[in-house]
Structures are given as structure tokens and as C-alpha cells.
mmCIF file of C-alpha atoms in Angstrom:
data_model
loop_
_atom_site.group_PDB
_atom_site.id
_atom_site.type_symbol
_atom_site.label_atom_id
_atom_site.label_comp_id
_atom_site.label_asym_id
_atom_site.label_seq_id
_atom_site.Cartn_x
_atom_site.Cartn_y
_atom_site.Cartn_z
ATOM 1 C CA UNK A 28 41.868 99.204 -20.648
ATOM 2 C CA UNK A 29 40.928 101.755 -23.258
ATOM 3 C CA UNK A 30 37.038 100.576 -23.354
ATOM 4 C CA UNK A 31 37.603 101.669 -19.518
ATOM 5 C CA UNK A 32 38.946 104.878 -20.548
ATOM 6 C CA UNK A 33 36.251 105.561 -22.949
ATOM 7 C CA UNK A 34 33.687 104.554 -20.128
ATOM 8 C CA UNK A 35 35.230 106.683 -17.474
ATOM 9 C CA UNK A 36 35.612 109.858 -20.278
ATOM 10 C CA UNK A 37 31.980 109.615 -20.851
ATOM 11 C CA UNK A 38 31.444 109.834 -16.907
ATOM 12 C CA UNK A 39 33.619 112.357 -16.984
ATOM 13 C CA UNK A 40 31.583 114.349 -19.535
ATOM 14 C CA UNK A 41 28.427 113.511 -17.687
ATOM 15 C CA UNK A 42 29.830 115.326 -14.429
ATOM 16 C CA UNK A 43 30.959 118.478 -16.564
ATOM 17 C CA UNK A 44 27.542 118.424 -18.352
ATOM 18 C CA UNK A 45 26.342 118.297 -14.865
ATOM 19 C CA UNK A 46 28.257 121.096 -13.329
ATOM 20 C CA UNK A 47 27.949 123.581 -16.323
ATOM 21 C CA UNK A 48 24.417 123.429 -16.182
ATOM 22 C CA UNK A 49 23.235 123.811 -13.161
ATOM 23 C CA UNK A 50 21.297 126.397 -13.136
ATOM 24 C CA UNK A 51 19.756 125.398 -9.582
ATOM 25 C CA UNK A 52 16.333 125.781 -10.769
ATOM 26 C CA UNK A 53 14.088 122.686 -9.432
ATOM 27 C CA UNK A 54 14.334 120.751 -12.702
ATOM 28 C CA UNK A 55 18.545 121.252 -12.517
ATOM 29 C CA UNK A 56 18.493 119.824 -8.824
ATOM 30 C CA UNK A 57 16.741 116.963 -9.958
ATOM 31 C CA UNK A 58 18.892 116.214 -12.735
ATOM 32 C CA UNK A 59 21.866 117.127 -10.630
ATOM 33 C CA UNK A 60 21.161 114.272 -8.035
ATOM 34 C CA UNK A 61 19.776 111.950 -10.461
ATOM 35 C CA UNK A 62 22.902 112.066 -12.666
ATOM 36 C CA UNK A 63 25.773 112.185 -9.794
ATOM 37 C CA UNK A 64 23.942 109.084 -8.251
ATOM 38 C CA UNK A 65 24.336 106.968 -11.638
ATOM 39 C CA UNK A 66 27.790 108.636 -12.603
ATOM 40 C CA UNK A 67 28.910 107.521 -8.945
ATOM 41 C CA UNK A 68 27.106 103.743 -9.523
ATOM 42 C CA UNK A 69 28.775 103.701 -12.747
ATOM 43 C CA UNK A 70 32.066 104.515 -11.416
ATOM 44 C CA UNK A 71 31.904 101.493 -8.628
ATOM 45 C CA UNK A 72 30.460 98.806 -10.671
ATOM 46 C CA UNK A 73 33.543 99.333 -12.843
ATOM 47 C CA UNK A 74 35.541 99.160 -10.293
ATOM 48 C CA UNK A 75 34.141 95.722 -9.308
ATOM 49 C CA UNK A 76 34.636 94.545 -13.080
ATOM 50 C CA UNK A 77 38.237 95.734 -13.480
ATOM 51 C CA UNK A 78 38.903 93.536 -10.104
ATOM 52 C CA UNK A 79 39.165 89.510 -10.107
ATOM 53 C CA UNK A 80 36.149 88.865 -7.276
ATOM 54 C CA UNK A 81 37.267 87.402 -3.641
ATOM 55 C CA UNK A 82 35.894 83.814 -2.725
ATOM 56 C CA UNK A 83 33.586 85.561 -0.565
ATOM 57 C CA UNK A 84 32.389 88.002 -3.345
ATOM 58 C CA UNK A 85 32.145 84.923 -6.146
ATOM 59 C CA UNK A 86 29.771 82.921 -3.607
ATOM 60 C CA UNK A 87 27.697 85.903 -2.925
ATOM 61 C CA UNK A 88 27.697 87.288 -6.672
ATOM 62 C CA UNK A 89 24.854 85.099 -8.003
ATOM 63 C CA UNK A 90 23.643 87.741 -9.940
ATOM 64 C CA UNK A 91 25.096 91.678 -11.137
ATOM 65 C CA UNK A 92 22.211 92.990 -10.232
ATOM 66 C CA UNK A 93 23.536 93.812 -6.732
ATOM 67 C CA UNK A 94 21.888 96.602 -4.933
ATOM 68 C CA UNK A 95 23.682 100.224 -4.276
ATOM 69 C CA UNK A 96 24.684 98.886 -1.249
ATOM 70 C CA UNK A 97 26.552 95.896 -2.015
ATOM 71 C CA UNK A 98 28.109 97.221 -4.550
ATOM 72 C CA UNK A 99 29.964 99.921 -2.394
ATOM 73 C CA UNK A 100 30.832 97.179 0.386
ATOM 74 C CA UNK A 101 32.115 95.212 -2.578
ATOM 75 C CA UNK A 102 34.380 98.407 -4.356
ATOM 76 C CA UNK A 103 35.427 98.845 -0.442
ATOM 77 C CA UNK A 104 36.525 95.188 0.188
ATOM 78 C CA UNK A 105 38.389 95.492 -3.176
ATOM 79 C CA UNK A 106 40.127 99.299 -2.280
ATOM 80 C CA UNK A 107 41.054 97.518 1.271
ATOM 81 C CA UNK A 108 43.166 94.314 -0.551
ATOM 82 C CA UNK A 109 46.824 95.263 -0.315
ATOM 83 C CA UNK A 110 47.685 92.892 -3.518
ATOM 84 C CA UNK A 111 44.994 95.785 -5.662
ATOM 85 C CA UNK A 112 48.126 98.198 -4.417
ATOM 86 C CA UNK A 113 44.640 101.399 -4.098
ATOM 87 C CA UNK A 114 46.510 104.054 -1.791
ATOM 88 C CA UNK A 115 43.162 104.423 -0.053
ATOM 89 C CA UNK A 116 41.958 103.705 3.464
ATOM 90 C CA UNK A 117 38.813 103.048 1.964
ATOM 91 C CA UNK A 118 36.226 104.148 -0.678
ATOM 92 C CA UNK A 119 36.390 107.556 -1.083
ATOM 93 C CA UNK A 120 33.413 109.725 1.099
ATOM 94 C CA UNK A 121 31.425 105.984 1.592
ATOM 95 C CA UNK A 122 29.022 107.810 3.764
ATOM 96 C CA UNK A 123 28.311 111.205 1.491
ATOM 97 C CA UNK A 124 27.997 108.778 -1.661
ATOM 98 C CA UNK A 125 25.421 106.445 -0.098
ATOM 99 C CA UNK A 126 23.724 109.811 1.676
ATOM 100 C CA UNK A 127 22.952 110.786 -2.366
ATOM 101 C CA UNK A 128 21.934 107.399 -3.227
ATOM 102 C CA UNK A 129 19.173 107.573 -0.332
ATOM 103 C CA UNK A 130 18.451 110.876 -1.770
ATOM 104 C CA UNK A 131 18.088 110.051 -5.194
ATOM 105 C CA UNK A 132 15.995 107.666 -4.198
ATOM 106 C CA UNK A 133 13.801 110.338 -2.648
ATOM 107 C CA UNK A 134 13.696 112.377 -5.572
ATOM 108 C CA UNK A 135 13.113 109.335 -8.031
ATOM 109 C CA UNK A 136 10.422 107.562 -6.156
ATOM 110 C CA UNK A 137 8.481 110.540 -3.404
ATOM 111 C CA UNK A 138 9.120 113.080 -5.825
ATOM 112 C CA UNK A 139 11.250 115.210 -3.257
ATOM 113 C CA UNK A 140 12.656 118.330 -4.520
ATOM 114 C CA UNK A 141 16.525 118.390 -3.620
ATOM 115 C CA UNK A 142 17.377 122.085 -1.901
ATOM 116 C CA UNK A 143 20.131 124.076 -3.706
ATOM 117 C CA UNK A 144 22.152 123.216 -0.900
ATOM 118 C CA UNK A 145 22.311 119.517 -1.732
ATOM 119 C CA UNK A 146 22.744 119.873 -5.191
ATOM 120 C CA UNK A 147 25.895 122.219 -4.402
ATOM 121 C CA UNK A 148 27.705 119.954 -1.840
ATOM 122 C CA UNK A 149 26.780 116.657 -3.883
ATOM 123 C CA UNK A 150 28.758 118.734 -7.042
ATOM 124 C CA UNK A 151 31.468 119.739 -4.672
ATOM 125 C CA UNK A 152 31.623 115.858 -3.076
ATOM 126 C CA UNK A 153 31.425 114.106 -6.627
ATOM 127 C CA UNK A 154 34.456 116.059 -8.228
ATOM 128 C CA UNK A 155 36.508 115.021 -5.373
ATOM 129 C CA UNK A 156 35.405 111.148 -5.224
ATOM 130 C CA UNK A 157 35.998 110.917 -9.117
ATOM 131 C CA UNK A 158 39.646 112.267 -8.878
ATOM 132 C CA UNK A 159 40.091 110.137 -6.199
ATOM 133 C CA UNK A 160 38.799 107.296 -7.588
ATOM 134 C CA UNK A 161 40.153 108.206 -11.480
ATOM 135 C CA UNK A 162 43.908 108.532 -9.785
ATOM 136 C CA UNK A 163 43.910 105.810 -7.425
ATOM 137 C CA UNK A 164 42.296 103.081 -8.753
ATOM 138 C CA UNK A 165 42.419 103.728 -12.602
ATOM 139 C CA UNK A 166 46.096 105.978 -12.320
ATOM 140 C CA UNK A 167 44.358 108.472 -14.523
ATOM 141 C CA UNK A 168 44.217 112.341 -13.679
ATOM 142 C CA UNK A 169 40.426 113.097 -13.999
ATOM 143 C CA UNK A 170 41.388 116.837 -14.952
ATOM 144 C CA UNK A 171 43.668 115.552 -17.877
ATOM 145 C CA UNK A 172 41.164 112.971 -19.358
ATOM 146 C CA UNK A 173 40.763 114.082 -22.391
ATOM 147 C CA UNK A 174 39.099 112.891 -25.586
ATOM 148 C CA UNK A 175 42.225 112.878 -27.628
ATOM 149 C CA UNK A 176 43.966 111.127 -25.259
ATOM 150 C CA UNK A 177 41.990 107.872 -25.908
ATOM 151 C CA UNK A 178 43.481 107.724 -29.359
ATOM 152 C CA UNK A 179 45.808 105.124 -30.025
ATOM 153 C CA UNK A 180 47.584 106.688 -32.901
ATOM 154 C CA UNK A 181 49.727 103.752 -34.808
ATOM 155 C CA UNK A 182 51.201 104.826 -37.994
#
């Protein structure tokens, strides 16, 4: 559990990095989008490897190089078991987190130029998806992650 700590500390740090500096010009909204798409891919395909894999998801796992896609179907069949005991209906704001993959995708690959707009609401939309996720899936309070807290101090 604590190299899942330290993995979902440095996402944390990536979102704050994230937040602090957006500065909205065009280069920040690119960042912006770029880096809350992999902090949010991240997030679910460590959710999929803290979970034991269904039958169905072992016969359709050939290969962990599962698109976007699959991956949140897969992190939403997991939320959904009752014996994971995830107080969630579901994976947190499915449709807003796949809207920014399709949009990073846009930026990435056409070179589209996210508005301010987008890059405000996807900030807004990510904080609450990573508490959500941090407390219900990995008991952790996102706000109260903290460096220091990762230190198993035996004396």
C-alpha cells in the first residue's frame, strides 16, 4: 500500500502543480488538459491494479495496454462489485472524465487550443473526482495527503 500512496501523492502534486499554475495563457490550457487527462488515467489504471480482475476482465485483459475506454468500464465494473465495499454508484463524473480524454485527444493530435473555459471546469471537475476517488476507493483524504505522512517512522 505505501508504493500506492507514494503514486497517488505524486498525482496529487501533479494536480496542485496544475492548479497553481495556470495562468490560462494558451500554453497553460494545453498543459492543463494534457496533465488532468494522464493524472485521471493514472488514477484508474491503479485502481484496476489494486483490484483482483473479474473472469470477464481476465479473459478480455490480454494485454495492459487497454485503451481510455476500457479502462474506465473496467474501474466502473470494479466500483459497482459490492464485495470491493466503494460507496459509489459508479465512477465518479464517467461522462466529464471521458469528455477530457476526447479533448485531450484534440489538443494532442489536431492541435486544438482548449478555451479558458475548459481548462477551468476540467480543474474544478478533477479536484472533485480525485477526492472522490482518494476517499472511496483508497480511504485516503486527498486534502490531508501529505508527504510526511508516507513515512513509516520505526524506531
Amino acid at each position: 500500500m505505501i508504493e500506492t500512496k507514494k503514486h497517488l501523492f505524486r498525482l496529487k502534486r501533479i494536480y496542485q502543480h496544475v492548479s497553481n499554475n495556470s495562468t490560462f495563457s494558451e500554453i497553460s490550457r494545453i498543459n492543463c488538459i494534457i496533465l488532468l487527462d494522464f493524472i485521471v488515467e493514472s488514477i484508474l489504471r491503479l485502481v484496476i491494479s489494486s483490484h483482483p480482475p473479474t473472469q470477464k476482465q481476465k479473459k478480455q485483459r490480454l494485454s495492459q495496454n487497454l485503451d481510455f475506454f476500457t479502462v474506465c468500464d473496467d474501474v466502473n465494473i470494479i466500483i459497482c462489485d459490492p464485495n470491493n465495499n466503494i460507496n459509489l454508484d459508479g465512477l465518479p463524473y464517467k461522462r466529464d472524465v471521458k469528455k477530457l480524454h476526447k479533448h485531450r485527444n484534440l489538443v494532442a493530435h489536431e492541435g486544438v487550443i482548449p478555451s479558458r473555459e475548459e481548462a477551468e471546469t476540467s480543474l474544478v471537475m478533477i479536484n472533485s473526482f480525485l477526492k472522490d476517488i482518494y476517499e472511496q476507493i483508497f480511504n485516503l483524504d486527498f486534502d490531508k495527503l501529505y508527504w510526511s505522512s508516507l513515512i513509516n517512522d520505526k524506531v
